[in-house]
C-alpha atoms as a printed R data frame, in Angstrom:
    type eleno elety resid chain resno       x       y       z
1   ATOM     1    CA   MET     A     1   0.000   0.000   0.000
2   ATOM     2    CA   LYS     A     2   2.881   2.350   0.772
3   ATOM     3    CA   LEU     A     3   4.189   2.255  -2.785
4   ATOM     4    CA   LEU     A     4   0.679   2.464  -4.232
5   ATOM     5    CA   HIS     A     5  -0.043   5.671  -2.305
6   ATOM     6    CA   ILE     A     6   3.252   7.211  -3.437
7   ATOM     7    CA   VAL     A     7   2.705   6.249  -7.091
8   ATOM     8    CA   VAL     A     8  -0.908   7.465  -7.093
9   ATOM     9    CA   GLY     A     9   0.169  10.681  -5.357
10  ATOM    10    CA   ALA     A    10   2.867  11.306  -7.968
11  ATOM    11    CA   PHE     A    11   0.472  10.619 -10.853
12  ATOM    12    CA   VAL     A    12  -2.158  12.901  -9.342
13  ATOM    13    CA   LEU     A    13   0.388  15.701  -8.926
14  ATOM    14    CA   PHE     A    14   1.290  15.238 -12.587
15  ATOM    15    CA   ALA     A    15  -2.434  15.369 -13.422
16  ATOM    16    CA   PHE     A    16  -2.595  18.595 -11.387
17  ATOM    17    CA   LEU     A    17   0.037  20.101 -13.682
18  ATOM    18    CA   LEU     A    18  -1.846  18.920 -16.765
19  ATOM    19    CA   THR     A    19  -5.177  20.294 -15.536
20  ATOM    20    CA   GLY     A    20  -3.426  23.613 -14.956
21  ATOM    21    CA   GLN     A    21  -2.240  23.575 -18.553
22  ATOM    22    CA   TYR     A    22  -5.762  22.697 -19.677
23  ATOM    23    CA   MET     A    23  -7.148  25.696 -17.777
24  ATOM    24    CA   ASP     A    24  -4.510  27.894 -19.390
25  ATOM    25    CA   TYR     A    25  -5.512  26.508 -22.796
26  ATOM    26    CA   LEU     A    26  -9.158  27.403 -22.090
27  ATOM    27    CA   ASP     A    27  -7.994  30.826 -20.895
28  ATOM    28    CA   VAL     A    28  -9.939  30.446 -17.657
29  ATOM    29    CA   ARG     A    29  -8.239  33.522 -16.157
30  ATOM    30    CA   SER     A    30  -9.748  35.895 -18.697
31  ATOM    31    CA   GLY     A    31 -13.242  35.353 -17.357
32  ATOM    32    CA   ALA     A    32 -14.622  34.606 -20.823
33  ATOM    33    CA   LEU     A    33 -16.192  31.421 -19.477
34  ATOM    34    CA   GLY     A    34 -17.976  33.271 -16.687
35  ATOM    35    CA   ASP     A    35 -17.233  33.617 -13.006
36  ATOM    36    CA   ALA     A    36 -19.047  30.464 -11.908
37  ATOM    37    CA   THR     A    37 -17.253  28.280 -14.458
38  ATOM    38    CA   ARG     A    38 -13.902  29.858 -13.583
39  ATOM    39    CA   MET     A    39 -14.521  29.188  -9.888
40  ATOM    40    CA   MET     A    40 -15.519  25.582 -10.618
41  ATOM    41    CA   PHE     A    41 -12.359  24.914 -12.637
42  ATOM    42    CA   ARG     A    42 -10.078  26.518 -10.064
43  ATOM    43    CA   SER     A    43 -11.606  24.822  -7.044
44  ATOM    44    CA   ARG     A    44 -11.533  21.379  -8.682
45  ATOM    45    CA   HIS     A    45  -7.950  22.038  -9.720
46  ATOM    46    CA   ILE     A    46  -6.942  22.757  -6.102
47  ATOM    47    CA   TYR     A    47  -8.867  19.709  -4.857
48  ATOM    48    CA   ILE     A    48  -6.831  17.556  -7.253
49  ATOM    49    CA   LEU     A    49  -3.671  18.979  -5.689
50  ATOM    50    CA   LEU     A    50  -5.048  18.221  -2.213
51  ATOM    51    CA   SER     A    51  -5.782  14.589  -3.055
52  ATOM    52    CA   GLY     A    52  -2.328  14.095  -4.554
53  ATOM    53    CA   LEU     A    53  -0.600  15.574  -1.520
54  ATOM    54    CA   VAL     A    54  -2.688  13.483   0.890
55  ATOM    55    CA   ASN     A    55  -1.756  10.325  -1.026
56  ATOM    56    CA   LEU     A    56   1.923  11.272  -0.950
57  ATOM    57    CA   ALA     A    57   1.776  12.009   2.776
58  ATOM    58    CA   VAL     A    58   0.000   8.752   3.586
59  ATOM    59    CA   GLY     A    59   2.463   6.830   1.416
60  ATOM    60    CA   THR     A    60   5.455   8.483   3.011
61  ATOM    61    CA   TYR     A    61   4.439   7.579   6.566
62  ATOM    62    CA   PHE     A    62   2.571   4.337   5.884
63  ATOM    63    CA   VAL     A    63   3.369   1.529   8.321
64  ATOM    64    CA   ARG     A    64   1.206  -1.590   8.123
65  ATOM    65    CA   ARG     A    65  -0.782  -2.031  11.333
66  ATOM    66    CA   ALA     A    66  -0.361  -5.272  13.264
67  ATOM    67    CA   GLY     A    67  -3.868  -6.546  12.591
68  ATOM    68    CA   GLY     A    68  -7.367  -6.511  13.924
69  ATOM    69    CA   TRP     A    69  -9.452  -3.370  13.908
70  ATOM    70    CA   ARG     A    70  -6.451  -1.090  13.351
71  ATOM    71    CA   ARG     A    71  -5.533  -2.798  10.104
72  ATOM    72    CA   THR     A    72  -9.174  -2.806   8.991
73  ATOM    73    CA   LEU     A    73  -9.444   0.947   9.602
74  ATOM    74    CA   GLN     A    74  -6.134   1.558   7.853
75  ATOM    75    CA   THR     A    75  -7.017  -0.541   4.798
76  ATOM    76    CA   THR     A    76 -10.453   1.056   4.492
77  ATOM    77    CA   GLY     A    77  -8.861   4.493   4.844
78  ATOM    78    CA   SER     A    78  -6.330   3.687   2.134
79  ATOM    79    CA   ILE     A    79  -9.022   2.544  -0.283
80  ATOM    80    CA   LEU     A    80 -10.969   5.760   0.289
81  ATOM    81    CA   VAL     A    81  -7.903   8.012  -0.045
82  ATOM    82    CA   LEU     A    82  -6.907   6.217  -3.255
83  ATOM    83    CA   ALA     A    83 -10.424   6.549  -4.739
84  ATOM    84    CA   ALA     A    84 -10.827  10.282  -4.117
85  ATOM    85    CA   PRO     A    85  -8.516  11.518  -6.932
86  ATOM    86    CA   LEU     A    86 -10.520   9.602  -9.538
87  ATOM    87    CA   LEU     A    87 -13.716  11.347  -8.494
88  ATOM    88    CA   LEU     A    88 -11.973  14.718  -8.397
89  ATOM    89    CA   LEU     A    89 -10.582  14.273 -11.903
90  ATOM    90    CA   ALA     A    90 -14.078  13.373 -13.095
91  ATOM    91    CA   ALA     A    91 -15.366  16.486 -11.313
92  ATOM    92    CA   PHE     A    92 -12.775  18.707 -13.005
93  ATOM    93    CA   PHE     A    93 -13.849  17.668 -16.482
94  ATOM    94    CA   THR     A    94 -17.622  17.398 -15.984
95  ATOM    95    CA   GLU     A    95 -18.879  19.782 -13.301
96  ATOM    96    CA   PRO     A    96 -17.810  23.173 -14.717
97  ATOM    97    CA   GLY     A    97 -20.021  22.583 -17.759
98  ATOM    98    CA   LEU     A    98 -23.116  21.734 -15.734
99  ATOM    99    CA   PRO     A    99 -25.775  24.364 -15.069
100 ATOM   100    CA   GLY     A   100 -25.619  26.011 -11.667
101 ATOM   101    CA   LEU     A   101 -23.185  24.900  -9.012
102 ATOM   102    CA   ARG     A   102 -23.903  21.175  -9.074
103 ATOM   103    CA   ARG     A   103 -21.319  19.030  -7.314
104 ATOM   104    CA   GLN     A   104 -22.157  15.437  -8.158
105 ATOM   105    CA   PHE     A   105 -18.521  14.275  -7.892
106 ATOM   106    CA   THR     A   106 -16.791  16.882  -5.737
107 ATOM   107    CA   LEU     A   107 -18.786  16.555  -2.538
108 ATOM   108    CA   PRO     A   108 -18.521  12.742  -2.374
109 ATOM   109    CA   ALA     A   109 -14.813  12.937  -3.241
110 ATOM   110    CA   ILE     A   110 -14.014  15.433  -0.483
111 ATOM   111    CA   VAL     A   111 -16.050  13.430   2.045
112 ATOM   112    CA   ILE     A   112 -14.297  10.211   0.972
113 ATOM   113    CA   LEU     A   113 -10.890  11.883   1.253
114 ATOM   114    CA   ALA     A   114 -11.687  13.276   4.714
115 ATOM   115    CA   VAL     A   115 -13.104   9.990   6.026
116 ATOM   116    CA   GLY     A   116 -10.147   8.029   4.637
117 ATOM   117    CA   THR     A   117  -7.691  10.411   6.266
118 ATOM   118    CA   LEU     A   118  -9.531  10.212   9.596
119 ATOM   119    CA   LEU     A   119  -9.592   6.404   9.439
120 ATOM   120    CA   HIS     A   120  -5.822   6.436   8.974
121 ATOM   121    CA   ALA     A   121  -5.477   8.747  11.966
122 ATOM   122    CA   PHE     A   122  -7.773   6.615  14.161
123 ATOM   123    CA   SER     A   123  -5.903   3.439  13.192
124 ATOM   124    CA   GLY     A   124  -2.749   4.941  14.667
125 ATOM   125    CA   VAL     A   125  -4.178   6.262  17.942
126 ATOM   126    CA   ARG     A   126  -2.132   4.806  20.796
127 ATOM   127    CA   ALA     A   127  -0.634   2.255  18.416
128 ATOM   128    CA   GLY     A   128   2.881   3.290  19.394
129 ATOM   129    CA   ARG     A   129   2.757   1.422  22.705
130 ATOM   130    CA   GLU     A   130   1.581  -1.782  21.012
131 ATOM   131    CA   THR     A   131   4.374  -1.511  18.455
132 ATOM   132    CA   VAL     A   132   6.992  -1.123  21.200
133 ATOM   133    CA   GLU     A   133   5.571  -4.111  23.104
134 ATOM   134    CA   LEU     A   134   5.567  -6.218  19.924
135 ATOM   135    CA   LYS     A   135   9.201  -5.318  19.199
136 ATOM   136    CA   GLN     A   136  10.174  -6.186  22.781
137 ATOM   137    CA   LYS     A   137   8.536  -9.609  22.431
138 ATOM   138    CA   GLN     A   138  10.342 -10.178  19.122
139 ATOM   139    CA   ASN     A   139  13.660  -9.259  20.752
140 ATOM   140    CA   GLU     A   140  12.983 -11.666  23.641
141 ATOM   141    CA   VAL     A   141  12.260 -14.481  21.179
142 ATOM   142    CA   GLU     A   142  15.482 -13.737  19.281
143 ATOM   143    CA   LEU     A   143  17.502 -13.780  22.517
144 ATOM   144    CA   THR     A   144  16.112 -17.155  23.569
145 ATOM   145    CA   ASP     A   145  16.870 -18.740  20.176
């Protein structure tokens, strides 16, 4: 999972650069598309950056939990964090063209990203003590062998 988060994060950051070039191609800054459309493009663009950075951060610090409920929370969190960029990329290309300020992809993506991040955080609460105890037991086993 560690490598997957890092690779997805890097690809999403590259996609962030490409979506920036796409906005420049459309000349979003000029306001010719209208204020609402400009705001939609820019906000989705920044959300793509957010999802890429969260994936990189999770990948950088990822340590597989020992098991049980902590691992379940961590795995579920990883799946959610990895899914969010796909929804945000879909939002970037579809939502600015919709009438009004409809957010059929953005809202679920941001909620998924937030919940996934919180699940990762909860999976690590007070896990440090368990990790130290597990390492001590492993050292004791090695000494007796």
